[in-house]
Amino acid sequence: VQFYDVISNDEIDFLRNFGYDSLERSQVGIELDNRKVSKDRVAQNFWAFDRQNPLIKRLSERVGSFVGLNTQQGGEAFQIANYGLGGHYLHHYDQQPDDAEDIFDDVGLGNRIATWMFYLSDVELGGATVFTKAGVTVWPKKGSAAFWYNLRSSGHSDLLTEHAGCPVLIGSKW
């Protein structure tokens, strides 16, 4: 699902500037001391936690009210990412597959039930989020958000949620 006009320009400016000085090349891995630069993702990012600012907490609560999930218990921090010219993310899942060791449980999170992604900018050319097995494309539109469930009601991984961030050809994707 793509929702429109769910975050204001002032909120977008705040998020983009909040940790701008902390932007670093995107890494993968759950444990902070065992993370590595991703070969599949060309972007920079930082993390914004509810406890860091009342606006971030309000946005987290807003997401929960939209989708009917309690983001205050088990929800992750917002990952603010910037994909510059050529930035992309190869096809991947946000959740762990059914046959994988449950690495999210090791840090007390459980598997990722769903994903919410705010789009903090328009992109002049490229930058779409494509669901490679479902044949769905979501185009970045400033102020909108994409939402999908990663797990089926049975708790098993939904294989149709495999997605990728297409390369940014002109502009910058936040």
PDB file of C-alpha atoms in Angstrom:
ATOM      1  CA  VAL A   1       0.000   0.000   0.000  1.00  0.00           C
ATOM      2  CA  GLN A   2       1.211   3.528  -0.681  1.00  0.00           C
ATOM      3  CA  PHE A   3      -0.203   6.288   1.531  1.00  0.00           C
ATOM      4  CA  TYR A   4       0.063   9.930   0.457  1.00  0.00           C
ATOM      5  CA  ASP A   5       0.528  13.132   2.490  1.00  0.00           C
ATOM      6  CA  VAL A   6       1.381  11.282   5.710  1.00  0.00           C
ATOM      7  CA  ILE A   7       4.382  13.408   6.727  1.00  0.00           C
ATOM      8  CA  SER A   8       4.756  17.176   6.457  1.00  0.00           C
ATOM      9  CA  ASN A   9       7.580  19.104   4.804  1.00  0.00           C
ATOM     10  CA  ASP A  10       8.692  20.398   8.235  1.00  0.00           C
ATOM     11  CA  GLU A  11       8.836  16.824   9.590  1.00  0.00           C
ATOM     12  CA  ILE A  12      10.751  15.717   6.486  1.00  0.00           C
ATOM     13  CA  ASP A  13      13.261  18.552   6.899  1.00  0.00           C
ATOM     14  CA  PHE A  14      13.707  17.623  10.551  1.00  0.00           C
ATOM     15  CA  LEU A  15      14.366  13.941   9.804  1.00  0.00           C
ATOM     16  CA  ARG A  16      16.787  14.680   6.972  1.00  0.00           C
ATOM     17  CA  ASN A  17      18.754  17.117   9.141  1.00  0.00           C
ATOM     18  CA  PHE A  18      18.454  15.343  12.508  1.00  0.00           C
ATOM     19  CA  GLY A  19      21.421  13.050  12.023  1.00  0.00           C
ATOM     20  CA  TYR A  20      22.911  14.409   8.822  1.00  0.00           C
ATOM     21  CA  ASP A  21      26.367  14.638  10.383  1.00  0.00           C
ATOM     22  CA  SER A  22      26.048  10.953  11.332  1.00  0.00           C
ATOM     23  CA  LEU A  23      25.443   9.718   7.767  1.00  0.00           C
ATOM     24  CA  GLU A  24      27.764   6.850   6.933  1.00  0.00           C
ATOM     25  CA  ARG A  25      27.933   4.164   4.272  1.00  0.00           C
ATOM     26  CA  SER A  26      25.124   1.647   4.829  1.00  0.00           C
ATOM     27  CA  GLN A  27      26.081  -1.552   6.598  1.00  0.00           C
ATOM     28  CA  VAL A  28      24.391  -4.895   7.138  1.00  0.00           C
ATOM     29  CA  GLY A  29      24.163  -7.098  10.199  1.00  0.00           C
ATOM     30  CA  ILE A  30      22.213  -7.025  13.448  1.00  0.00           C
ATOM     31  CA  GLU A  31      24.996  -6.906  16.026  1.00  0.00           C
ATOM     32  CA  LEU A  32      26.676  -3.497  16.101  1.00  0.00           C
ATOM     33  CA  ASP A  33      30.148  -4.966  16.586  1.00  0.00           C
ATOM     34  CA  ASN A  34      29.730  -7.375  13.660  1.00  0.00           C
ATOM     35  CA  ARG A  35      28.376  -5.099  10.910  1.00  0.00           C
ATOM     36  CA  LYS A  36      30.009  -4.648   7.515  1.00  0.00           C
ATOM     37  CA  VAL A  37      29.639  -2.350   4.534  1.00  0.00           C
ATOM     38  CA  SER A  38      27.028  -3.795   2.193  1.00  0.00           C
ATOM     39  CA  LYS A  39      28.035  -4.829  -1.302  1.00  0.00           C
ATOM     40  CA  ASP A  40      24.346  -4.997  -2.253  1.00  0.00           C
ATOM     41  CA  ARG A  41      23.420  -1.503  -1.097  1.00  0.00           C
ATOM     42  CA  VAL A  42      24.918   1.802  -2.211  1.00  0.00           C
ATOM     43  CA  ALA A  43      23.581   4.402   0.213  1.00  0.00           C
ATOM     44  CA  GLN A  44      24.298   6.291   3.402  1.00  0.00           C
ATOM     45  CA  ASN A  45      22.189   6.103   6.515  1.00  0.00           C
ATOM     46  CA  PHE A  46      21.768   6.908  10.194  1.00  0.00           C
ATOM     47  CA  TRP A  47      19.288   5.743  12.848  1.00  0.00           C
ATOM     48  CA  ALA A  48      16.667   7.901  14.600  1.00  0.00           C
ATOM     49  CA  PHE A  49      15.283   6.473  17.861  1.00  0.00           C
ATOM     50  CA  ASP A  50      12.020   7.434  19.583  1.00  0.00           C
ATOM     51  CA  ARG A  51      13.907   8.305  22.774  1.00  0.00           C
ATOM     52  CA  GLN A  52      16.038  10.896  20.951  1.00  0.00           C
ATOM     53  CA  ASN A  53      13.295  13.380  20.132  1.00  0.00           C
ATOM     54  CA  PRO A  54       9.535  13.840  20.733  1.00  0.00           C
ATOM     55  CA  LEU A  55       8.893  14.292  16.983  1.00  0.00           C
ATOM     56  CA  ILE A  56      10.474  10.949  16.181  1.00  0.00           C
ATOM     57  CA  LYS A  57       8.295   9.301  18.834  1.00  0.00           C
ATOM     58  CA  ARG A  58       5.159  10.985  17.413  1.00  0.00           C
ATOM     59  CA  LEU A  59       6.021   9.761  13.909  1.00  0.00           C
ATOM     60  CA  SER A  60       6.484   6.240  15.239  1.00  0.00           C
ATOM     61  CA  GLU A  61       3.098   6.432  16.970  1.00  0.00           C
ATOM     62  CA  ARG A  62       1.556   7.771  13.737  1.00  0.00           C
ATOM     63  CA  VAL A  63       2.851   4.750  11.841  1.00  0.00           C
ATOM     64  CA  GLY A  64       1.342   2.457  14.472  1.00  0.00           C
ATOM     65  CA  SER A  65      -2.043   4.176  14.233  1.00  0.00           C
ATOM     66  CA  PHE A  66      -2.054   3.854  10.432  1.00  0.00           C
ATOM     67  CA  VAL A  67      -1.344   0.123  10.412  1.00  0.00           C
ATOM     68  CA  GLY A  68      -2.746  -1.029  13.755  1.00  0.00           C
ATOM     69  CA  LEU A  69       0.573  -2.232  15.195  1.00  0.00           C
ATOM     70  CA  ASN A  70       2.174  -1.276  18.498  1.00  0.00           C
ATOM     71  CA  THR A  71       5.389   0.427  17.414  1.00  0.00           C
ATOM     72  CA  GLN A  72       6.325   1.220  21.016  1.00  0.00           C
ATOM     73  CA  GLN A  73       6.968  -2.441  21.875  1.00  0.00           C
ATOM     74  CA  GLY A  74       9.253  -4.180  19.414  1.00  0.00           C
ATOM     75  CA  GLY A  75       9.312  -1.514  16.732  1.00  0.00           C
ATOM     76  CA  GLU A  76      12.695  -0.599  15.320  1.00  0.00           C
ATOM     77  CA  ALA A  77      14.234   2.847  15.050  1.00  0.00           C
ATOM     78  CA  PHE A  78      13.748   4.793  11.856  1.00  0.00           C
ATOM     79  CA  GLN A  79      16.566   4.196   9.424  1.00  0.00           C
ATOM     80  CA  ILE A  80      17.087   7.434   7.532  1.00  0.00           C
ATOM     81  CA  ALA A  81      18.778   6.626   4.231  1.00  0.00           C
ATOM     82  CA  ASN A  82      20.051   8.671   1.332  1.00  0.00           C
ATOM     83  CA  TYR A  83      20.608   7.149  -2.101  1.00  0.00           C
ATOM     84  CA  GLY A  84      22.606   9.593  -4.218  1.00  0.00           C
ATOM     85  CA  LEU A  85      23.320   9.313  -7.921  1.00  0.00           C
ATOM     86  CA  GLY A  86      23.657   5.586  -8.702  1.00  0.00           C
ATOM     87  CA  GLY A  87      22.453   4.626  -5.223  1.00  0.00           C
ATOM     88  CA  HIS A  88      20.505   1.369  -5.122  1.00  0.00           C
ATOM     89  CA  TYR A  89      19.678  -1.714  -3.040  1.00  0.00           C
ATOM     90  CA  LEU A  90      19.684  -5.122  -4.719  1.00  0.00           C
ATOM     91  CA  HIS A  91      16.736  -7.479  -4.227  1.00  0.00           C
ATOM     92  CA  HIS A  92      16.298  -8.588  -0.618  1.00  0.00           C
ATOM     93  CA  TYR A  93      13.792  -9.377   2.106  1.00  0.00           C
ATOM     94  CA  ASP A  94      13.366  -7.283   5.248  1.00  0.00           C
ATOM     95  CA  GLN A  95      12.483 -10.382   7.272  1.00  0.00           C
ATOM     96  CA  GLN A  96      14.449 -13.541   7.903  1.00  0.00           C
ATOM     97  CA  PRO A  97      13.376 -16.554   5.791  1.00  0.00           C
ATOM     98  CA  ASP A  98      11.623 -19.443   7.495  1.00  0.00           C
ATOM     99  CA  ASP A  99      14.688 -21.702   7.377  1.00  0.00           C
ATOM    100  CA  ALA A 100      17.159 -19.092   8.709  1.00  0.00           C
ATOM    101  CA  GLU A 101      18.542 -18.870  12.202  1.00  0.00           C
ATOM    102  CA  ASP A 102      16.370 -16.225  13.870  1.00  0.00           C
ATOM    103  CA  ILE A 103      18.941 -13.468  14.295  1.00  0.00           C
ATOM    104  CA  PHE A 104      16.301 -10.929  15.344  1.00  0.00           C
ATOM    105  CA  ASP A 105      15.449 -13.011  18.421  1.00  0.00           C
ATOM    106  CA  ASP A 106      19.089 -12.787  19.511  1.00  0.00           C
ATOM    107  CA  VAL A 107      18.602  -9.065  20.108  1.00  0.00           C
ATOM    108  CA  GLY A 108      15.053  -9.401  21.471  1.00  0.00           C
ATOM    109  CA  LEU A 109      13.158  -8.070  18.442  1.00  0.00           C
ATOM    110  CA  GLY A 110      11.554 -11.108  16.829  1.00  0.00           C
ATOM    111  CA  ASN A 111      11.175 -11.269  13.070  1.00  0.00           C
ATOM    112  CA  ARG A 112      10.079  -8.173  11.160  1.00  0.00           C
ATOM    113  CA  ILE A 113       6.310  -8.372  10.836  1.00  0.00           C
ATOM    114  CA  ALA A 114       5.989  -5.416   8.487  1.00  0.00           C
ATOM    115  CA  THR A 115       7.847  -2.534   6.859  1.00  0.00           C
ATOM    116  CA  TRP A 116       6.883   1.141   6.697  1.00  0.00           C
ATOM    117  CA  MET A 117       8.958   3.385   4.449  1.00  0.00           C
ATOM    118  CA  PHE A 118       8.498   7.170   4.343  1.00  0.00           C
ATOM    119  CA  TYR A 119       9.612   8.838   1.123  1.00  0.00           C
ATOM    120  CA  LEU A 120      11.364  12.058   2.133  1.00  0.00           C
ATOM    121  CA  SER A 121      12.031  13.303  -1.398  1.00  0.00           C
ATOM    122  CA  ASP A 122      10.889  13.072  -4.965  1.00  0.00           C
ATOM    123  CA  VAL A 123      13.358  11.518  -7.404  1.00  0.00           C
ATOM    124  CA  GLU A 124      13.653  13.025 -10.858  1.00  0.00           C
ATOM    125  CA  LEU A 125      14.536   9.711 -12.537  1.00  0.00           C
ATOM    126  CA  GLY A 126      14.895   6.204 -11.103  1.00  0.00           C
ATOM    127  CA  GLY A 127      14.770   5.219  -7.449  1.00  0.00           C
ATOM    128  CA  ALA A 128      11.583   3.134  -7.533  1.00  0.00           C
ATOM    129  CA  THR A 129      11.012   0.357  -5.005  1.00  0.00           C
ATOM    130  CA  VAL A 130      10.177  -2.762  -7.010  1.00  0.00           C
ATOM    131  CA  PHE A 131       8.714  -5.968  -5.654  1.00  0.00           C
ATOM    132  CA  THR A 132      10.481  -8.400  -7.941  1.00  0.00           C
ATOM    133  CA  LYS A 133       8.247 -11.439  -7.380  1.00  0.00           C
ATOM    134  CA  ALA A 134       4.936  -9.585  -7.095  1.00  0.00           C
ATOM    135  CA  GLY A 135       5.441  -7.347 -10.131  1.00  0.00           C
ATOM    136  CA  VAL A 136       4.685  -4.169  -8.165  1.00  0.00           C
ATOM    137  CA  THR A 137       6.492  -0.825  -8.457  1.00  0.00           C
ATOM    138  CA  VAL A 138       6.273   1.987  -5.898  1.00  0.00           C
ATOM    139  CA  TRP A 139       7.569   5.352  -7.081  1.00  0.00           C
ATOM    140  CA  PRO A 140       9.062   7.704  -4.504  1.00  0.00           C
ATOM    141  CA  LYS A 141       6.742  10.642  -3.839  1.00  0.00           C
ATOM    142  CA  LYS A 142       7.763  13.146  -1.187  1.00  0.00           C
ATOM    143  CA  GLY A 143       5.407  12.952   1.793  1.00  0.00           C
ATOM    144  CA  SER A 144       4.148   9.453   0.984  1.00  0.00           C
ATOM    145  CA  ALA A 145       4.896   6.111   2.600  1.00  0.00           C
ATOM    146  CA  ALA A 146       4.904   2.497   1.472  1.00  0.00           C
ATOM    147  CA  PHE A 147       3.703  -0.268   3.804  1.00  0.00           C
ATOM    148  CA  TRP A 148       3.714  -4.045   3.495  1.00  0.00           C
ATOM    149  CA  TYR A 149       3.515  -7.117   5.690  1.00  0.00           C
ATOM    150  CA  ASN A 150       6.663  -9.261   5.558  1.00  0.00           C
ATOM    151  CA  LEU A 151       5.049 -12.225   7.284  1.00  0.00           C
ATOM    152  CA  ARG A 152       1.832 -14.078   6.559  1.00  0.00           C
ATOM    153  CA  SER A 153      -0.715 -14.515   9.365  1.00  0.00           C
ATOM    154  CA  SER A 154       0.793 -17.972   9.931  1.00  0.00           C
ATOM    155  CA  GLY A 155       4.092 -16.277  10.874  1.00  0.00           C
ATOM    156  CA  HIS A 156       5.828 -17.617   7.772  1.00  0.00           C
ATOM    157  CA  SER A 157       7.795 -15.358   5.453  1.00  0.00           C
ATOM    158  CA  ASP A 158       5.863 -13.894   2.517  1.00  0.00           C
ATOM    159  CA  LEU A 159       8.124 -14.540  -0.463  1.00  0.00           C
ATOM    160  CA  LEU A 160       6.260 -11.943  -2.546  1.00  0.00           C
ATOM    161  CA  THR A 161       7.861  -9.213  -0.404  1.00  0.00           C
ATOM    162  CA  GLU A 162      11.256  -9.540  -2.075  1.00  0.00           C
ATOM    163  CA  HIS A 163      12.059  -5.981  -3.158  1.00  0.00           C
ATOM    164  CA  ALA A 164      14.827  -3.772  -4.475  1.00  0.00           C
ATOM    165  CA  GLY A 165      15.654  -0.094  -4.643  1.00  0.00           C
ATOM    166  CA  CYS A 166      16.282   0.784  -8.291  1.00  0.00           C
ATOM    167  CA  PRO A 167      19.279   2.979  -9.079  1.00  0.00           C
ATOM    168  CA  VAL A 168      18.816   6.722  -8.773  1.00  0.00           C
ATOM    169  CA  LEU A 169      19.587   8.107 -12.246  1.00  0.00           C
ATOM    170  CA  ILE A 170      18.876  11.791 -11.676  1.00  0.00           C
ATOM    171  CA  GLY A 171      18.443  13.353  -8.258  1.00  0.00           C
ATOM    172  CA  SER A 172      18.704  11.981  -4.748  1.00  0.00           C
ATOM    173  CA  LYS A 173      16.380   9.615  -2.869  1.00  0.00           C
ATOM    174  CA  TRP A 174      15.680  10.026   0.829  1.00  0.00           C
TER     175      TRP A 174
END
